[in-house]
C-alpha cells in the first residue's frame, strides 16, 4: 500500500521560490568582479533567475542540455544556477583553476551548449575557444560599460542579455531524479570524472546541511562561503542558505586574508566555510594586524585536514571550528566534527582531540571501513580501513563512464583510508595513495603535516614517502616557512619529538618557497613526489 501524501517533487528551484516568498528581503551581498560591493535580495535573485530561464528557453536550451558557468561566488552566478536548473537544464560548474586544456577537455566531455563566464576568464576562454565547438554562445557576467571587446562566439554582456526578458516565465515541474548540476572531480591521475547531481539529491543534501550539527545556519545568520560555487557543489551552500533564508555574503574574486577579513567584519558574518589554505591566509593576516572578529560563530573547514593549531586559533577567538570531510561525489558533505555527549563536556586538549577528527555523518550518510578484500574492520579508533559510503546524495556512477563504482552492498569507495571509533567519529589517515608504507606498517602523512604546522614558524607542511632501501618508504617533511623567519631542520624535529611514535618521525626536512596546490586547494602531492623522486634520505644511500 502506498502512502497518501502529495507528490511534491524535490526540485532545486523550489528552494529559491521559498526564499523569495518567505525571506524575500533577506540580503545577498557581493564583492563584484568589477570592484564595488553590490547588494541584492532573494526576491530579486528569484526574479532575475526567471529571466535567465526565459532567455535560455528562448535560445532553445532544453531539459538535459548542459549550460556551463565559470565564475566566482557572486549573486549573478547564483541567479544563473537557479535559472539553468529551473528549466531542467544542467548547470555545469567549471573550475577556472584547471589548466586551459583540462577546461577544454571537460567542456567537450559535457558538451556544454552555453558558457556563462566572469570577466576574469574571458582571456582563458578566448585561448581555447577553437577547442570547444559545442559552445554556441558566451555570456559575460557584466554590464555594457564593463564588457570588453572579445572574439568569443556570440558574446553578450549578461545585463544586456537579461534586458531582453520580462521575467514572465513559469518554471517547469519534472521528475525529482532529473539531473540538475554537474561538477568534474579534479583527479590528480587519469581524466577528470563528471559527477551528476539530481534535483532530489541536491534538495536532500540541503536539508542534511541545515541540520544544526552540520552547517546549521538560521534565518538570522550570515554565511560567507569562501568555498567557490565551482568546487564540489559549493558544499551545498547555494541551496542550504536560501532554503533557511540565511543572508549570504559572496566574496567574488578576492580571497586573500585582507579581503575576506574585511567582508567578515563589515557584514558581521556569523558562519563561513572554506579550505584550510584560506583560513591560513586569514589567520596570518589577523595575527599580523592584531584584529578580531567578534560576530563570527562558526568556521567550517574541509577539503583537506584542518590542522589542530588552526582549530585552536578559531576556538581561542571564540568561534566554533567545524571540521568537515566530504567529496565532490558526496554532494559533498560526509562527516562533521561536532561535540555530542559526553564530549561536549570536555575541555582543553581533550576537546581539541574530538574537534580535530573528521567527525561523524549526519543522517543520510552511511559509512563503513573495510580491508582490501572488502571485509569490514572494527570501529575501534585504531584499525585503518578503506572508507566507503552510501546515501541518497552520493554518486552511483560517473557521467558517460561505463564502469561499476559501487561494491555489492551499494557503497562507494572514497579512496580515503580512515579509522572510526566506537562513537562513530571518523579520522582520515590519508588518501590511499598518499599513505607512507614503512616496513609494512602505515604512517599517516596527514598526521605529520598537522603536527608540523603547529610549529610557530611553519606556514604549511607536506609529507611524502621517499624510497628507502631498508623500509621501502620513509617520510620526508617539506616545509614552507612563514614570511621573514628562519628555522632549522633540528628545531622542527625537536618540536615533533615525543608527540608521535618514534618510527613516524620524518627522516629529513626540506624547506621550499611554496608548496604547490591542486585546483581545489589541496597539496599537490604528485608534483612533490616528482620533484623529490631521486631524493636520498640521510643514511639511506643504497
Ligand atoms: P574533493 O572532491 O575535491 O572535495 O576532494 C575530496 C577529497 O578531499 C576526499 O576524498 C579527501 O581525500 C579530501 N578531504 C576532504 N575533506 C577532508 C578533511 N577534512 N580531511 C582530510 N581530507 C579531506
Coordinates of C-alpha atoms in Angstrom, one line a residue, residues 313-524:
X313 CA 43.2 29.5 16.8
X314 CA 39.5 29.8 16.0
X315 CA 38.3 28.3 19.3
X316 CA 40.6 30.8 21.2
X317 CA 38.9 33.5 19.1
X318 CA 35.5 32.4 20.5
X319 CA 34.3 30.8 17.2
X320 CA 33.4 27.1 16.7
X321 CA 35.8 25.3 14.4
X322 CA 33.8 22.7 12.4
X323 CA 36.0 20.3 10.7
X324 CA 34.2 18.7 7.8
X325 CA 35.1 15.9 5.4
X326 CA 33.4 15.1 2.1
X327 CA 33.9 14.7 -1.6
X328 CA 32.5 16.0 -4.9
X329 CA 30.9 12.6 -5.3
X330 CA 29.0 13.1 -2.0
X331 CA 27.4 16.5 -2.8
X332 CA 29.8 16.9 -0.8
X333 CA 29.1 16.6 3.0
X334 CA 30.2 13.3 4.6
X335 CA 31.0 13.9 8.2
X336 CA 31.4 16.9 10.6
X337 CA 33.2 17.1 13.9
X338 CA 30.7 18.3 16.5
X339 CA 30.7 17.6 20.2
X340 CA 28.0 15.1 21.1
X341 CA 27.6 14.0 24.7
X342 CA 29.7 13.2 26.6
X343 CA 32.3 15.0 24.6
X344 CA 30.5 18.3 24.8
X345 CA 31.6 18.4 28.5
X346 CA 35.3 18.1 27.6
X347 CA 37.8 21.0 27.8
X348 CA 41.3 21.9 26.6
X349 CA 43.2 19.2 24.8
X350 CA 40.5 16.6 25.2
X351 CA 38.1 18.9 23.4
X352 CA 40.5 19.6 20.6
X353 CA 41.1 15.9 20.2
X354 CA 37.5 15.4 19.2
X355 CA 37.3 18.6 17.1
X356 CA 40.3 17.5 15.1
X357 CA 38.7 14.3 13.9
X358 CA 36.8 14.4 10.7
X359 CA 33.6 13.8 12.7
X360 CA 30.6 11.7 12.3
X361 CA 28.0 11.6 9.5
X362 CA 24.6 13.3 9.6
X363 CA 21.5 11.2 8.8
X364 CA 21.7 10.5 5.1
X365 CA 25.3 9.2 5.0
X366 CA 26.2 5.7 6.0
X367 CA 29.9 4.7 6.3
X368 CA 32.0 1.6 6.7
X369 CA 35.7 0.7 6.7
X370 CA 37.0 -2.4 5.0
X371 CA 40.2 -4.2 4.3
X372 CA 41.4 -4.7 0.8
X373 CA 39.2 -7.8 0.4
X374 CA 36.1 -5.8 1.2
X375 CA 35.6 -7.2 4.7
X376 CA 34.5 -4.7 7.3
X377 CA 37.1 -3.9 10.0
X378 CA 36.2 -2.9 13.6
X379 CA 35.2 0.6 14.8
X380 CA 37.9 0.8 17.5
X381 CA 39.6 4.1 16.6
X382 CA 42.8 2.2 15.7
X383 CA 42.2 -0.1 12.8
X384 CA 42.7 1.5 9.4
X385 CA 40.5 0.6 6.5
X386 CA 39.2 1.8 3.2
X387 CA 36.4 4.3 3.8
X388 CA 33.2 3.5 1.9
X389 CA 29.9 5.4 1.9
X390 CA 26.3 5.2 0.8
X391 CA 23.4 7.6 0.8
X392 CA 20.8 9.5 -1.4
X393 CA 23.3 12.3 -2.2
X394 CA 26.2 10.1 -3.1
X395 CA 27.2 9.2 -6.7
X396 CA 26.3 5.8 -8.1
X397 CA 28.2 6.4 -11.4
X398 CA 30.1 9.0 -13.3
X399 CA 28.8 10.8 -16.3
X400 CA 29.5 8.8 -19.5
X401 CA 31.7 6.3 -17.8
X402 CA 30.7 2.6 -18.2
X403 CA 32.1 1.0 -15.1
X404 CA 30.6 -0.1 -11.8
X405 CA 31.8 2.1 -9.0
X406 CA 29.8 0.7 -6.1
X407 CA 30.5 -2.5 -4.1
X408 CA 27.9 -5.3 -3.8
X409 CA 26.3 -3.6 -0.9
X410 CA 26.0 -0.3 -2.8
X411 CA 28.8 1.5 -1.1
X412 CA 31.2 3.9 -2.9
X413 CA 34.9 3.6 -2.2
X414 CA 36.1 7.1 -1.3
X415 CA 39.8 6.4 -1.9
X416 CA 40.5 7.6 1.6
X417 CA 41.9 5.5 4.4
X418 CA 40.3 6.0 7.8
X419 CA 39.7 4.8 11.4
X420 CA 36.3 5.0 13.1
X421 CA 35.9 4.9 16.8
X422 CA 33.1 3.3 18.9
X423 CA 31.2 6.7 19.0
X424 CA 31.2 7.0 15.2
X425 CA 34.0 9.6 14.9
X426 CA 36.0 9.1 11.8
X427 CA 39.6 10.1 11.2
X428 CA 41.1 10.3 7.8
X429 CA 44.5 8.8 7.9
X430 CA 45.4 9.5 4.3
X431 CA 44.4 9.2 0.7
X432 CA 45.1 5.6 0.0
X433 CA 47.8 6.6 -2.5
X434 CA 49.5 9.1 -0.1
X435 CA 49.8 6.9 3.0
X436 CA 53.5 6.1 3.7
X437 CA 54.3 2.4 3.8
X438 CA 57.3 1.9 6.0
X439 CA 58.4 -1.6 6.7
X440 CA 54.9 -2.9 6.0
X441 CA 53.3 -0.5 8.5
X442 CA 51.4 2.7 7.6
X443 CA 52.4 6.2 8.5
X444 CA 49.8 8.9 8.1
X445 CA 51.1 11.8 6.1
X446 CA 48.2 14.0 7.3
X447 CA 49.1 13.5 11.0
X448 CA 52.6 14.5 10.4
X449 CA 51.6 17.6 8.4
X450 CA 49.1 18.6 11.1
X451 CA 51.8 18.3 13.7
X452 CA 54.4 20.2 11.7
X453 CA 52.2 23.2 11.0
X454 CA 51.7 23.5 14.8
X455 CA 55.3 24.8 14.9
X456 CA 55.1 28.6 15.2
X457 CA 57.5 29.2 12.3
X458 CA 55.8 26.8 9.8
X459 CA 53.2 28.2 7.4
X460 CA 52.4 25.0 5.5
X461 CA 53.8 21.4 5.5
X462 CA 53.6 18.4 3.2
X463 CA 54.8 14.9 3.8
X464 CA 55.6 12.3 1.1
X465 CA 57.0 8.9 1.2
X466 CA 60.6 8.7 -0.3
X467 CA 62.3 5.5 -1.3
X468 CA 64.3 3.8 1.4
X469 CA 66.4 0.7 0.8
X470 CA 65.5 -0.9 4.1
X471 CA 62.0 0.3 4.9
X472 CA 60.7 0.8 1.3
X473 CA 59.5 4.2 2.1
X474 CA 60.2 6.8 4.8
X475 CA 58.6 10.2 5.4
X476 CA 60.1 13.4 4.0
X477 CA 58.7 16.6 5.5
X478 CA 58.5 19.5 3.2
X479 CA 58.0 22.9 4.9
X480 CA 57.1 26.3 3.8
X481 CA 58.1 28.8 6.5
X482 CA 56.1 31.9 7.5
X483 CA 57.3 35.1 5.8
X484 CA 60.6 36.5 7.2
X485 CA 61.5 33.8 9.6
X486 CA 64.5 31.4 9.7
X487 CA 64.3 27.9 11.1
X488 CA 66.5 24.8 11.1
X489 CA 65.6 21.2 10.5
X490 CA 66.5 20.3 14.1
X491 CA 64.2 23.0 15.6
X492 CA 61.3 21.3 13.9
X493 CA 62.4 17.8 14.6
X494 CA 62.8 18.7 18.3
X495 CA 59.3 20.2 18.3
X496 CA 57.8 17.0 16.8
X497 CA 59.8 14.6 19.1
X498 CA 57.7 12.9 21.7
X499 CA 54.4 14.0 20.1
X500 CA 54.3 10.9 17.7
X501 CA 55.7 7.4 17.7
X502 CA 59.5 7.4 17.2
X503 CA 59.3 5.5 13.9
X504 CA 56.8 8.0 12.5
X505 CA 59.4 10.8 12.8
X506 CA 60.4 12.3 9.4
X507 CA 63.8 11.1 8.1
X508 CA 64.5 14.5 6.8
X509 CA 63.1 18.0 6.3
X510 CA 63.5 20.3 3.3
X511 CA 62.4 23.9 3.1
X512 CA 60.7 25.3 0.0
X513 CA 59.5 28.7 -1.1
X514 CA 56.0 27.5 -1.8
X515 CA 54.0 24.2 -1.6
X516 CA 52.1 23.5 -4.8
X517 CA 48.3 23.1 -4.7
X518 CA 45.7 21.5 -6.9
X519 CA 42.8 23.4 -8.5
X520 CA 40.7 22.8 -5.4
X521 CA 43.4 23.9 -2.9
X522 CA 44.8 20.5 -1.9
X523 CA 48.5 19.9 -1.6
X524 CA 49.7 18.6 -5.0

